XYZ file of C-alpha atoms in Angstrom:
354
model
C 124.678 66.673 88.676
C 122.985 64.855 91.778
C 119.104 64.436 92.087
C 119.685 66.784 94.553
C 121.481 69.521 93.334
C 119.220 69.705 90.389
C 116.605 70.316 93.231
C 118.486 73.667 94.355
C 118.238 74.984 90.955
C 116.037 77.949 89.587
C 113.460 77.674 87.345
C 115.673 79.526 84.183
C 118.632 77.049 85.697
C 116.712 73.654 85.353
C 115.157 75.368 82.281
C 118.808 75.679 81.075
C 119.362 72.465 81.936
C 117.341 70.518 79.546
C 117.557 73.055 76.802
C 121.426 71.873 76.770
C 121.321 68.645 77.072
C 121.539 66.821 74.038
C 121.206 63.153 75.497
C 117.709 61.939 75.384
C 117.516 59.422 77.823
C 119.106 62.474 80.471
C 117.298 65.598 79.081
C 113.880 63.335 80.239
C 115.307 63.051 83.413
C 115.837 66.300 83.613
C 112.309 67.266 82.887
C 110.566 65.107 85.593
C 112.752 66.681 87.867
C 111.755 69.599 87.192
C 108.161 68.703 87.096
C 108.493 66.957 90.757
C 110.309 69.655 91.648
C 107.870 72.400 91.155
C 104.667 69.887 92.389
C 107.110 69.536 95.737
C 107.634 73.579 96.073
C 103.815 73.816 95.712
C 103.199 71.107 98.620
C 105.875 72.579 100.552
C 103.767 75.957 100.075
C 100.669 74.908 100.675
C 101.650 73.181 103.866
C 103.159 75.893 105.340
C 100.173 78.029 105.183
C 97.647 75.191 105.774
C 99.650 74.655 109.059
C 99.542 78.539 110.304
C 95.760 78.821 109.200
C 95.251 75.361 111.019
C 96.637 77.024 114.470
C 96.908 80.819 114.294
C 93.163 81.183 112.018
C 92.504 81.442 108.590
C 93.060 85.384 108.796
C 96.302 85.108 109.700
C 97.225 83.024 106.793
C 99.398 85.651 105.699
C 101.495 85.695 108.117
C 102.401 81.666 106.817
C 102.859 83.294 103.468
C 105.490 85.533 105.131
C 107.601 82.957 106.900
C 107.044 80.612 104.105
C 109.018 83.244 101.851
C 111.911 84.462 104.517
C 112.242 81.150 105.166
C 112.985 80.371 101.718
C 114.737 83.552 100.811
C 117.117 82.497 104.239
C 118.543 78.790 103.127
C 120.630 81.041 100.671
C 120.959 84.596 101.108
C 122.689 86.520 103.946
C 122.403 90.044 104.757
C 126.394 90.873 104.562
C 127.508 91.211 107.955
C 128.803 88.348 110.810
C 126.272 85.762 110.652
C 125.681 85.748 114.736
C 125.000 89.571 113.927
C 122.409 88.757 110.938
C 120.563 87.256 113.831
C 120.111 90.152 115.278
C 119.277 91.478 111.754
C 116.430 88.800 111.593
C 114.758 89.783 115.380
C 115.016 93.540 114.217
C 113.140 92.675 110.976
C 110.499 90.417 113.166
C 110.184 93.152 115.138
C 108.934 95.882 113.065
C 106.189 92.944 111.266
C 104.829 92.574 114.336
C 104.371 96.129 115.319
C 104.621 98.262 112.052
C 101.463 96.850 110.447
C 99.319 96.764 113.548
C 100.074 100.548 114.034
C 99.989 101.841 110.633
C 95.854 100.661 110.037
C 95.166 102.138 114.150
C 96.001 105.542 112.519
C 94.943 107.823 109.702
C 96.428 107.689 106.391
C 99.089 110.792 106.808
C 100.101 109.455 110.457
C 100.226 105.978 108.639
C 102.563 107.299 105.752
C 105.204 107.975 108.788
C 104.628 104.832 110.389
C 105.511 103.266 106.994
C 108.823 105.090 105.747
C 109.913 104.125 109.246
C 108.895 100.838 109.528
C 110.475 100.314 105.200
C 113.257 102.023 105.951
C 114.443 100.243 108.982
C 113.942 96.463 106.602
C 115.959 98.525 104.307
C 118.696 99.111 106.676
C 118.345 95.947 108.099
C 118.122 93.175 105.539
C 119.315 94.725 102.555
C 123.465 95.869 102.726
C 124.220 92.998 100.636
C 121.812 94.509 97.744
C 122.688 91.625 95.205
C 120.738 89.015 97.730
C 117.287 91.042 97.147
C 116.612 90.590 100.875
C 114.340 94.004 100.306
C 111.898 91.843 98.150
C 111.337 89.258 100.710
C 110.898 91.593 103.634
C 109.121 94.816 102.517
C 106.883 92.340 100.908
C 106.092 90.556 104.302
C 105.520 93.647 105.722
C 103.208 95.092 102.808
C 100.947 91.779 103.079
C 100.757 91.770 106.691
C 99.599 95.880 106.531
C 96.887 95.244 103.725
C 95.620 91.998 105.655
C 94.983 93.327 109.394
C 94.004 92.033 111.887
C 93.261 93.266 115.520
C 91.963 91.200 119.143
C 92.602 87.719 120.091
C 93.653 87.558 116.198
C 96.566 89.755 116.684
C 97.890 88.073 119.382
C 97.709 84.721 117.044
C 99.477 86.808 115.145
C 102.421 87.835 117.166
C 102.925 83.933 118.085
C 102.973 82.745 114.867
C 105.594 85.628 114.002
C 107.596 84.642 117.027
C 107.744 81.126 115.967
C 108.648 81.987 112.286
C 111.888 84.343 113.753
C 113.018 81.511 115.557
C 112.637 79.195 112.599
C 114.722 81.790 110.813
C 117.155 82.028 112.743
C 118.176 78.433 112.842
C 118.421 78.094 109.685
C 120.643 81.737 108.442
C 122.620 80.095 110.960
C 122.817 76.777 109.899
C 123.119 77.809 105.927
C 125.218 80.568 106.684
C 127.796 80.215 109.988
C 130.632 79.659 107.671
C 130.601 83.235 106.215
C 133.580 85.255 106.263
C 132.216 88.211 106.889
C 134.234 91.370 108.992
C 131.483 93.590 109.454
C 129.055 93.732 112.502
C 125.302 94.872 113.223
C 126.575 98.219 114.001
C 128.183 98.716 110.409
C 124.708 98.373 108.622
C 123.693 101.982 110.360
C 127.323 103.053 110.698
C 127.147 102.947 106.318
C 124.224 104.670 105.939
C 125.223 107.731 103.861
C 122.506 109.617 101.740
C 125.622 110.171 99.052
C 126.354 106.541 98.312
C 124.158 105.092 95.547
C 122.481 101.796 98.184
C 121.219 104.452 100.772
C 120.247 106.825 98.237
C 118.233 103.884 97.038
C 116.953 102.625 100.161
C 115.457 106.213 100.338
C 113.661 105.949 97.160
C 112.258 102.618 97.293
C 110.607 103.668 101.365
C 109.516 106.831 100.219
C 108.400 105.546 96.561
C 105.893 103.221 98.361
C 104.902 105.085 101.450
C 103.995 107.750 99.376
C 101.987 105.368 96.519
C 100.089 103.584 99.172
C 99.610 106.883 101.320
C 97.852 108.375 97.622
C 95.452 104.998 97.685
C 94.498 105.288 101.169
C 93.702 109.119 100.588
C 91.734 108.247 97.660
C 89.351 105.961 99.849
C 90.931 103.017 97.548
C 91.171 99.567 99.402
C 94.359 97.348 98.962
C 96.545 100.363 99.564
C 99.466 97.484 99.498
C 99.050 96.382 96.005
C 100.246 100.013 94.813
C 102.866 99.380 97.273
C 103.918 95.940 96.445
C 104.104 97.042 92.502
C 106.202 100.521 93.644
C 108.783 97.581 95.353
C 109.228 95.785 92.526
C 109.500 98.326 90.036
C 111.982 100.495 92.119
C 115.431 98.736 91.429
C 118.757 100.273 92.412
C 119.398 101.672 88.757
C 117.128 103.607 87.278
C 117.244 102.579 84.082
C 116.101 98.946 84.921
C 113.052 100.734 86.684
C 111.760 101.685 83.301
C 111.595 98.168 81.520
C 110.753 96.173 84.890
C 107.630 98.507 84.977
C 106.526 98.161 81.467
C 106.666 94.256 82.371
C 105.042 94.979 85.638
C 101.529 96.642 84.461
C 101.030 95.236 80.884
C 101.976 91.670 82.293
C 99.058 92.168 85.493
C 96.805 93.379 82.661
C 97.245 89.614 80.923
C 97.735 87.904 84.249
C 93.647 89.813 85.153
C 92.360 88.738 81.840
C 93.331 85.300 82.193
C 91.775 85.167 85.972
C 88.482 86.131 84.225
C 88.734 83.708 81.732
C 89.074 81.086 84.612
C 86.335 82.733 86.501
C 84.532 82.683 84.041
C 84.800 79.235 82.813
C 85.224 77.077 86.035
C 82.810 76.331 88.319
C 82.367 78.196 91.732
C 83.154 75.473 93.713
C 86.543 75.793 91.787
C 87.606 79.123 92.302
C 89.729 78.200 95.643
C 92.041 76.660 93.424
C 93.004 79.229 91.270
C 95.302 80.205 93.672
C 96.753 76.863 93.328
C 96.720 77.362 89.423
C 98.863 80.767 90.102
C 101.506 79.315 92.146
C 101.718 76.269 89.896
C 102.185 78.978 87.037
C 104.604 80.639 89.299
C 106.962 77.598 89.444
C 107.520 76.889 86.148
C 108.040 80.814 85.123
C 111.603 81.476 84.886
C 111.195 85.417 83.865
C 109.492 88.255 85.908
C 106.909 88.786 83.480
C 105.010 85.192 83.675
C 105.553 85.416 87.322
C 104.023 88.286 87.538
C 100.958 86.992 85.406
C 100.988 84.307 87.494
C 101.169 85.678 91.012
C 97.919 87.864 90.043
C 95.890 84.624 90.616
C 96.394 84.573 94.450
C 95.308 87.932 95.337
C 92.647 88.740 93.138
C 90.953 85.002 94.303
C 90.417 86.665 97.762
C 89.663 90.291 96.212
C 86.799 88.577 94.165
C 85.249 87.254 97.145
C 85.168 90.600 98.661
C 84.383 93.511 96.165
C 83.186 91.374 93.026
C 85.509 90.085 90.286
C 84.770 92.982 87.790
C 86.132 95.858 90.617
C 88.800 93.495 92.216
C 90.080 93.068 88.678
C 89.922 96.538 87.802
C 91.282 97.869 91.088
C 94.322 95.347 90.563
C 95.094 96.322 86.931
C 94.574 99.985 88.153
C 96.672 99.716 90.960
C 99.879 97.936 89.421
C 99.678 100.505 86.582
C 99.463 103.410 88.773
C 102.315 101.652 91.099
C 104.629 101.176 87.869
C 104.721 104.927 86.432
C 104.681 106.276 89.628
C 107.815 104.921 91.256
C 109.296 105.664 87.326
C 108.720 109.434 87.401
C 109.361 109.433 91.129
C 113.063 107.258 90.395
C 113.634 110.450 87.664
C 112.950 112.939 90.246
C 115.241 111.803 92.541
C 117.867 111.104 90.421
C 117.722 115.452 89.002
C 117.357 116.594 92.352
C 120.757 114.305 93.364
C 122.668 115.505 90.759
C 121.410 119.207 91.184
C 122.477 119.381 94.554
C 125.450 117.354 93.874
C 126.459 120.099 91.249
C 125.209 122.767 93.519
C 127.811 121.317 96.284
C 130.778 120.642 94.430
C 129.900 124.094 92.976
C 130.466 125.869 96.485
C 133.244 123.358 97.409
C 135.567 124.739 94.257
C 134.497 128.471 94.938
């Protein structure tokens, strides 16, 4: 395996990597490629949003978070149609993250919710027919960040550029990575598909409502970071069911470790450090190859800016709190869905055999 190749490997790939090799002299190789290899994702990272923060404000840092990950998420996957027609796939998603947000925080929570299952539901339809890619991750999460960090005026219009520029950045490179597709279906098919009986739409119904709904309860609450809730409900709600109940056990006893640590390293460093716990998160991030020390991990980032806002104590609390309410809720919600399905489904094939 190339120096390079061994660069387009996962973390639990390069991780099972060394673990098999048996040489010495290679399996140490091995390991400071993985070590440059994270330190290089992290630059890479850090760049990227240094560079939008550097032109489009620091507010709109976010929005170099977003890019950062389609861009990322784009060198591989593909959303399961013609690639010329995942273009338009890619301006449609661009599309609703520069509107959706901004319209969802000018209105009231209930008039929000709408805005939201919309907004989710069209990324759904959009970037997610090929459901093994994960597309929905990359996506609803852009979306989610870009609604919890707002901004409005001359910043919005920063905004919208630095969006623009990240679609076209996109696009050049699904098309690039993936003109040689041999896909048969077109744009059209991804709506043309959409039927509430087949297990993906039924899904993409869930997962829209799920969160709408979870961040909807926040905002009615008078709870700020209405997204985290959301964020959590994303990641919990998998296709199957089942999976939804251990990825949410991971998902709220893992943020509960991943918040004690961050007060451990509040407590310990300096204040002139605490910008780079961040840093310490995404470091942690690249060398975890499971969800659960990613999910520590990624705890780091957010609650770094929610400490400078409400405190560490609440922004802790309100994280943990959050995640935990995020988790069961999209579990019982999942259950819910999956009775009233298969009571109606009874209930039909009842009256179709009478």
């Amino acid at each position: 395996m190339t120096f390079y190749q061994e660069l387009q490997l996962s973390s639990t790939g390069s991780k099972q990597l060394i673990k098999n090799t048996t040489d010495k002299k290679e399996k140490r190789r091995h390991i400071l490629i993985y070590n440059f290899k994270v330190y290089l994702v992290m630059i890479f990272c850090v760049a990227v949003v240094s560079l939008y923060s550097k032109f489009i404000g620091n507010d709109n840092s976010v929005v170099g978070v977003t890019v950062l990950l389609a861009v990322l998420v784009l060198r591989q996957a593909d959303f399961g149609i013609r690639t010329t027609h995942g273009l338009a796939s890619i301006a449609g998603i661009y599309a609703i993250l520069m509107a959706g947000p901004r319209l969802a925080n000018m209105v009231s929570p209930v008039p929000a919710f709408f805005v939201n299952v919309v907004c989710i539901m069209l990324l759904m339809i959009l970037g997610c027919h090929n459901v093994i890619m994960y597309n929905h991750s990359t996506f609803v999460l852009g979306y989610l960040l870009l609604f919890g960090y707002d901004v409005s005026g001359h910043a919005y219009i920063l905004r919208l550029e630095g969006l623009l520029v990240g679609m076209i950045l996109c696009m050049i490179i699904c098309y690039k990575n993936q003109k040689n597709r041999p896909y048969r279906r077109k744009f059209s098919h991804l709506f043309q598909e959409f039927n509430i009986h087949s297990a993906r739409s039924r899904w993409y119904i869930k997962l829209t409502f799920i969160v709408s709904s979870a961040m909807l309860i926040m905002s009615l609450l008078g709870l700020p970071r209405a997204m985290w809730a959301g964020i959590a409900c994303m990641s919990v709600c998998l296709p199957f069911t089942n999976d939804c109940v251990a990825r949410s056990g991971k998902r709220w006893m893992f943020n509960i470790v991943g918040g004690l640590l961050f007060v451990v390293l509040y407590t310990v460093l300096p204040e002139s450090m605490y910008a780079y716990i961040g840093i310490i998160g995404g470091i942690g991030v690249g060398y975890s190859a499971g969800y659960s020390w990613q999910t520590v991990f990624n705890t780091f980032g957010a609650l770094s800016i929610a400490s400078g806002l409400f405190g560490m104590p609440y922004a802790v609390a309100l994280r943990i709190g959050a995640n935990l309410f995020g988790s069961v809720y999209t579990v019982l919600c999942n259950k819910l869905f999956d009775k009233a399905h298969a009571y109606f489904h009874s209930t039909d094939l009842k009256t179709t055999l009478s």
